[in-house]
Amino acid sequence: MSCADYMPVKADYSPAGIPPAPDYAKEENWSALPDMEDFGDHIPGNSVIPLHDGQDTASVDVFYIHPTTFFSRTEWNASLDDEKVNVSTDARAVKNQASVFNGSCRVFAPRYRQATFNAYFSLDDTDAVKAFKLAYSDIREAFIYYLEHYNNGRPIIIASHSQGTTHAKWLLQEFFDGTPLQDQLVCAYILGMPVYDSDFVHIAPSDSATQVGCYVSWRSFLKGTEPKEKLQAKDKEHIVCINPLTFNRDTAYASSELNAGGLGRDGETIFPHVCGAQIHDDIIWVDRPDIPGKIFIPKNLHPADYNLYWLQIRENVAARIQAYYEALPAGGRH
C-alpha cells in the first residue's frame, strides 16, 4: 500500500449513512456455512500431502471473522450489498484463511458491516469508535445466531485476522473469558493485530502445540524489519507473540524444517518448509519465503499471517482438537 492509503476518513458519521443491518437467518449474510457451497470448502489443488474438506464429519466448529476488505475514505462502514467487497472477502480472506480449518471443523464466517481500513488511522476521531462498534454489533449478532441455531454444545475455535481480531478480542472477552462457554473453547487463532497480556483474565496464551482453551497470536515481518511508525504498537513489551511453528513463546529461532508448508497467494499451491520464524520483541521475524518471485516479497507480511504457516496451522488445529477430547471426562465427546 502507498502512504496515501494510510489516511483518515474524510466524512462525518451519520445515522442516515449506516448500511442496513444483516439478518443472519439468511445465507447471503454469511461468507461461509457448512451446508453452503463457498470458499470455506476450498482445498488447495497442489499439495505435498492429501487434503480433504472434513466438514461433513467434523465435531468442532470454527467461527471465523475476516479481515478488512473495505477501503473507503468517504464511508465508515461497508454495506453487505457491496459485491466488490464480498468477492474480496470470499475469494481472498475466506479462501486463504478460513479454509485452513475445514480439515477438522465446520466453517462459519459471517459477513459484517466492517469498518473501513482507514478508520484505523482515524482513531482519535469519535466517529471511528462508532464505526468499529457497529461492526462488532454485527459480529455479536452473528455469534448469538450461531449459538442458538448451529452450535448445540459443540466445541468452538475462534479464528480471525486483522480487523477480525479487533472484534474477536471483544467477542472472547464478552462470551468466553471466565464464562461457562470457555469450557467449549478449543483455541483462539487471533492473528494480525496486537493482543496484550491484559486482554483476557482467564484465557491464557499458548505455551504448547496441544494446549487447549488458550489463544495464539502473531504478526509477520521479513527478518530484520521493524514496523513503520504508523504500524508500531504501543506498550509492545505487553504484547503476546506466539511462534507459529512451535506454538509457544520461546524466542529461539524455529527452522523452516519445522514448517509443514505455506500456501501460495493463489490459494492452490502448498510450499513445504517455506520459511523459518523467530519472535522478535512483539512480532515474528520470517526468513525470506522460498517461493517463486521471492525477491519481490514486501517487508510487512501482514497479508500472509495465515498463508506462511497454512499447513502448520491446519495440523495444529487437528492436534488441539484431539487434545481437547482426550482431556474430557469419559463420555464427554459431542
XYZ file of C-alpha atoms in Angstrom:
334
model
C 0.000 0.000 0.000
C 1.107 3.567 -0.632
C 1.373 6.268 2.015
C -1.880 7.688 0.656
C -3.678 4.570 1.871
C -2.791 5.371 5.478
C -5.091 8.386 5.689
C -8.004 9.252 7.967
C -11.603 9.068 6.804
C -12.889 12.349 5.402
C -16.552 12.053 6.318
C -18.877 12.670 9.228
C -20.506 9.610 10.768
C -24.211 9.968 10.036
C -27.017 7.610 11.082
C -28.505 8.152 7.633
C -25.374 6.666 6.096
C -25.364 3.468 8.152
C -25.915 0.413 5.910
C -28.861 -1.873 6.765
C -28.211 -4.456 9.475
C -27.781 -8.066 8.305
C -30.259 -10.816 9.084
C -28.166 -13.881 9.904
C -31.078 -16.204 9.225
C -30.307 -15.522 5.554
C -27.444 -17.469 3.975
C -26.488 -14.458 1.864
C -25.222 -12.738 5.007
C -22.631 -15.448 5.582
C -19.456 -15.827 3.559
C -19.222 -19.461 4.656
C -21.561 -22.016 6.198
C -21.058 -25.804 6.424
C -24.017 -26.658 4.184
C -23.385 -23.893 1.665
C -21.038 -24.132 -1.310
C -18.416 -21.473 -0.627
C -14.697 -20.772 -0.298
C -14.698 -22.183 3.227
C -14.760 -25.568 1.436
C -11.649 -24.798 -0.612
C -8.823 -27.339 -0.824
C -5.501 -26.367 -2.459
C -5.110 -28.285 -5.698
C -1.338 -28.696 -5.442
C -0.398 -30.111 -2.044
C 2.515 -32.187 -0.781
C 0.095 -34.319 1.222
C -3.524 -35.344 0.575
C -6.017 -32.782 1.913
C -9.770 -33.023 2.195
C -12.738 -30.972 3.316
C -13.823 -32.700 6.507
C -16.794 -30.530 7.424
C -19.322 -33.334 6.945
C -17.848 -35.341 9.813
C -16.255 -32.563 11.922
C -17.197 -32.474 15.593
C -15.834 -28.955 16.172
C -16.854 -25.583 14.717
C -14.741 -22.581 13.768
C -16.256 -19.106 13.947
C -14.040 -17.056 11.643
C -14.002 -13.230 11.494
C -12.463 -11.946 8.286
C -10.007 -9.032 7.928
C -10.726 -5.673 6.330
C -11.751 -5.836 2.682
C -13.271 -2.319 2.528
C -11.015 0.661 1.791
C -13.188 3.764 1.557
C -12.129 7.250 2.688
C -15.672 8.604 2.387
C -17.714 5.881 4.129
C -17.170 4.448 7.585
C -18.823 1.039 7.245
C -19.277 -1.383 4.371
C -22.659 -2.432 3.079
C -23.310 -6.149 2.813
C -24.698 -5.410 -0.652
C -21.270 -4.248 -1.884
C -20.416 -7.024 -4.329
C -16.797 -5.908 -4.758
C -16.243 -6.165 -1.005
C -17.992 -9.541 -0.814
C -15.905 -11.001 -3.647
C -12.712 -9.843 -1.936
C -13.866 -11.316 1.368
C -14.758 -14.659 -0.201
C -12.040 -15.210 -2.791
C -9.161 -13.817 -0.729
C -9.778 -13.911 3.018
C -12.026 -16.955 3.332
C -10.256 -18.937 0.604
C -6.782 -18.324 2.040
C -7.559 -18.234 5.758
C -10.851 -19.795 6.853
C -10.259 -22.806 4.610
C -7.307 -23.851 6.770
C -9.814 -25.072 9.358
C -12.026 -27.210 7.115
C -10.000 -30.374 7.666
C -11.239 -30.580 11.268
C -14.012 -28.010 11.684
C -17.291 -26.844 10.261
C -16.663 -23.308 8.969
C -18.883 -20.356 9.926
C -17.845 -16.955 8.556
C -20.285 -14.051 8.827
C -20.306 -11.018 6.613
C -20.462 -7.826 8.650
C -20.586 -4.068 8.264
C -16.845 -3.821 8.667
C -15.172 -0.511 9.400
C -13.144 0.888 6.535
C -9.387 0.245 6.633
C -8.782 3.960 7.054
C -10.719 4.011 10.325
C -7.563 2.601 11.939
C -5.853 5.875 11.042
C -8.724 7.938 12.444
C -8.710 6.524 15.971
C -8.613 9.984 17.549
C -11.991 10.584 15.902
C -15.078 9.503 17.867
C -16.674 8.554 14.558
C -14.074 5.780 14.179
C -15.147 4.348 17.532
C -18.747 4.294 16.304
C -17.699 2.510 13.115
C -15.896 -0.252 14.985
C -18.748 -0.616 17.472
C -21.206 -1.015 14.606
C -19.004 -3.667 13.021
C -18.749 -5.563 16.313
C -22.510 -5.381 16.826
C -22.878 -7.481 13.674
C -20.260 -9.998 14.814
C -22.036 -10.233 18.144
C -25.409 -10.857 16.497
C -23.909 -13.421 14.130
C -22.315 -15.288 17.011
C -25.538 -15.280 19.028
C -27.367 -16.623 15.983
C -24.683 -19.279 15.571
C -25.013 -20.322 19.240
C -28.792 -20.515 19.064
C -29.113 -22.293 15.712
C -25.913 -24.191 14.943
C -23.708 -24.884 17.946
C -25.684 -27.421 20.017
C -22.934 -27.566 22.651
C -20.107 -28.338 20.203
C -16.522 -27.268 20.896
C -15.561 -23.979 19.252
C -12.493 -22.422 17.674
C -12.460 -18.646 17.272
C -10.337 -17.506 14.338
C -9.654 -14.063 12.933
C -7.237 -11.771 11.162
C -6.532 -8.034 11.288
C -9.827 -6.145 11.851
C -11.365 -9.525 12.542
C -9.042 -9.822 15.534
C -10.172 -6.448 16.871
C -13.668 -7.929 17.037
C -12.541 -11.414 18.098
C -10.927 -9.984 21.224
C -14.201 -8.300 22.189
C -16.110 -11.492 21.407
C -13.798 -13.585 23.576
C -13.999 -11.065 26.412
C -17.787 -10.923 26.329
C -18.715 -14.556 25.694
C -15.790 -16.745 26.815
C -13.405 -15.193 29.319
C -14.397 -16.676 32.680
C -17.824 -17.862 31.469
C -19.202 -21.411 31.100
C -18.676 -21.137 27.336
C -14.926 -21.078 27.912
C -15.137 -24.827 28.532
C -16.095 -25.224 24.856
C -13.126 -23.192 23.598
C -10.529 -25.379 21.882
C -8.286 -22.470 20.897
C -8.463 -18.935 19.513
C -6.312 -18.139 16.474
C -6.398 -14.326 16.634
C -3.765 -13.050 14.218
C -2.563 -9.838 12.653
C -3.275 -7.346 15.453
C -1.587 -6.767 18.823
C -3.018 -8.909 21.620
C -1.960 -7.751 25.078
C -1.305 -9.828 28.173
C -4.099 -7.856 29.884
C -6.761 -8.520 27.250
C -8.029 -11.668 28.969
C -8.285 -12.684 32.612
C -8.878 -16.422 32.264
C -7.860 -17.278 28.687
C -4.126 -17.955 28.625
C -1.660 -17.646 25.745
C -0.467 -20.882 24.172
C 2.614 -22.471 25.699
C 2.484 -25.682 23.673
C 1.092 -27.039 20.425
C -1.520 -29.139 22.217
C -2.678 -26.726 24.917
C -6.431 -26.100 24.826
C -8.649 -23.261 25.985
C -5.908 -20.816 25.003
C -5.069 -18.342 22.241
C -2.313 -17.797 19.703
C -1.393 -14.513 18.039
C 1.371 -13.163 15.830
C 2.243 -10.504 13.241
C 4.713 -11.378 10.499
C 7.565 -9.260 9.104
C 10.559 -10.098 6.970
C 13.621 -10.778 9.139
C 15.432 -7.555 10.060
C 12.345 -5.364 9.586
C 10.883 -3.061 12.216
C 7.262 -1.917 11.751
C 6.836 1.546 10.296
C 5.951 4.264 12.776
C 2.238 4.229 11.942
C 2.158 0.452 12.411
C 4.133 0.312 15.655
C 2.105 -0.878 18.610
C 2.081 0.831 21.988
C 3.373 -0.937 25.098
C 4.895 -3.638 22.954
C 6.514 -5.294 25.957
C 2.994 -6.392 26.942
C 2.049 -7.814 23.538
C 1.763 -11.588 23.391
C 3.526 -13.131 20.402
C 3.407 -16.868 19.721
C 5.813 -18.566 17.326
C 3.611 -20.133 14.611
C 5.999 -23.065 14.120
C 6.271 -24.102 17.782
C 3.086 -22.509 19.185
C 4.896 -21.250 22.268
C 6.656 -18.053 23.381
C 10.219 -19.361 23.172
C 12.286 -16.710 21.385
C 14.698 -19.236 19.837
C 14.761 -19.451 16.059
C 12.457 -22.128 14.632
C 13.888 -23.610 11.433
C 11.985 -23.845 8.174
C 12.259 -27.625 8.568
C 9.558 -27.284 11.232
C 7.218 -25.533 8.805
C 4.916 -28.163 7.287
C 4.033 -25.826 4.435
C 2.827 -22.414 3.360
C 0.018 -21.590 0.947
C 0.740 -19.588 -2.203
C -1.127 -16.387 -2.974
C -3.267 -18.226 -5.498
C -4.642 -20.422 -2.743
C -3.710 -23.528 -4.712
C -0.087 -24.458 -4.023
C 1.479 -25.707 -0.796
C 5.198 -24.894 -0.470
C 6.901 -27.216 2.069
C 9.350 -25.685 4.546
C 8.655 -22.247 3.116
C 10.234 -20.231 5.934
C 11.536 -20.276 9.481
C 10.247 -17.978 12.219
C 11.526 -16.256 15.330
C 9.909 -13.996 17.901
C 11.459 -10.524 17.819
C 10.016 -8.290 20.525
C 6.280 -8.158 19.698
C 6.431 -9.543 16.144
C 7.552 -12.599 14.184
C 10.629 -12.284 12.021
C 10.340 -14.534 8.972
C 13.071 -15.815 6.671
C 12.515 -14.718 3.098
C 9.986 -17.345 1.951
C 11.339 -19.805 -0.600
C 8.725 -19.263 -3.300
C 8.680 -18.003 -6.893
C 9.161 -14.226 -7.003
C 10.640 -14.177 -3.508
C 12.825 -11.187 -4.369
C 9.663 -9.062 -4.557
C 8.279 -10.088 -1.165
C 7.470 -6.997 0.962
C 8.883 -6.376 4.420
C 5.467 -6.258 6.009
C 3.990 -9.765 5.663
C 0.683 -8.926 7.334
C -1.481 -10.310 4.486
C 0.370 -13.645 4.776
C -0.063 -14.227 8.529
C -2.030 -17.392 7.706
C -0.519 -18.320 4.348
C 3.089 -18.559 5.556
C 2.195 -21.302 8.051
C -1.004 -22.641 6.467
C -0.321 -26.361 6.688
C 1.309 -25.923 10.105
C -1.871 -24.279 11.379
C -4.070 -26.960 9.806
C -2.118 -29.720 11.537
C -2.111 -27.797 14.820
C -5.888 -27.415 14.726
C -6.256 -31.205 14.454
C -3.749 -31.766 17.277
C -5.515 -29.361 19.633
C -8.910 -30.890 18.874
C -7.541 -34.332 19.709
C -6.061 -32.973 22.949
C -9.374 -31.289 23.792
C -11.288 -34.555 23.531
C -8.623 -36.520 25.371
C -8.981 -34.123 28.294
C -12.761 -34.582 28.510
C -14.265 -36.979 31.057
C -15.326 -40.343 29.636
C -18.409 -39.957 27.506
C -17.894 -36.217 27.106
C -17.466 -36.200 23.319
C -20.059 -34.168 21.439
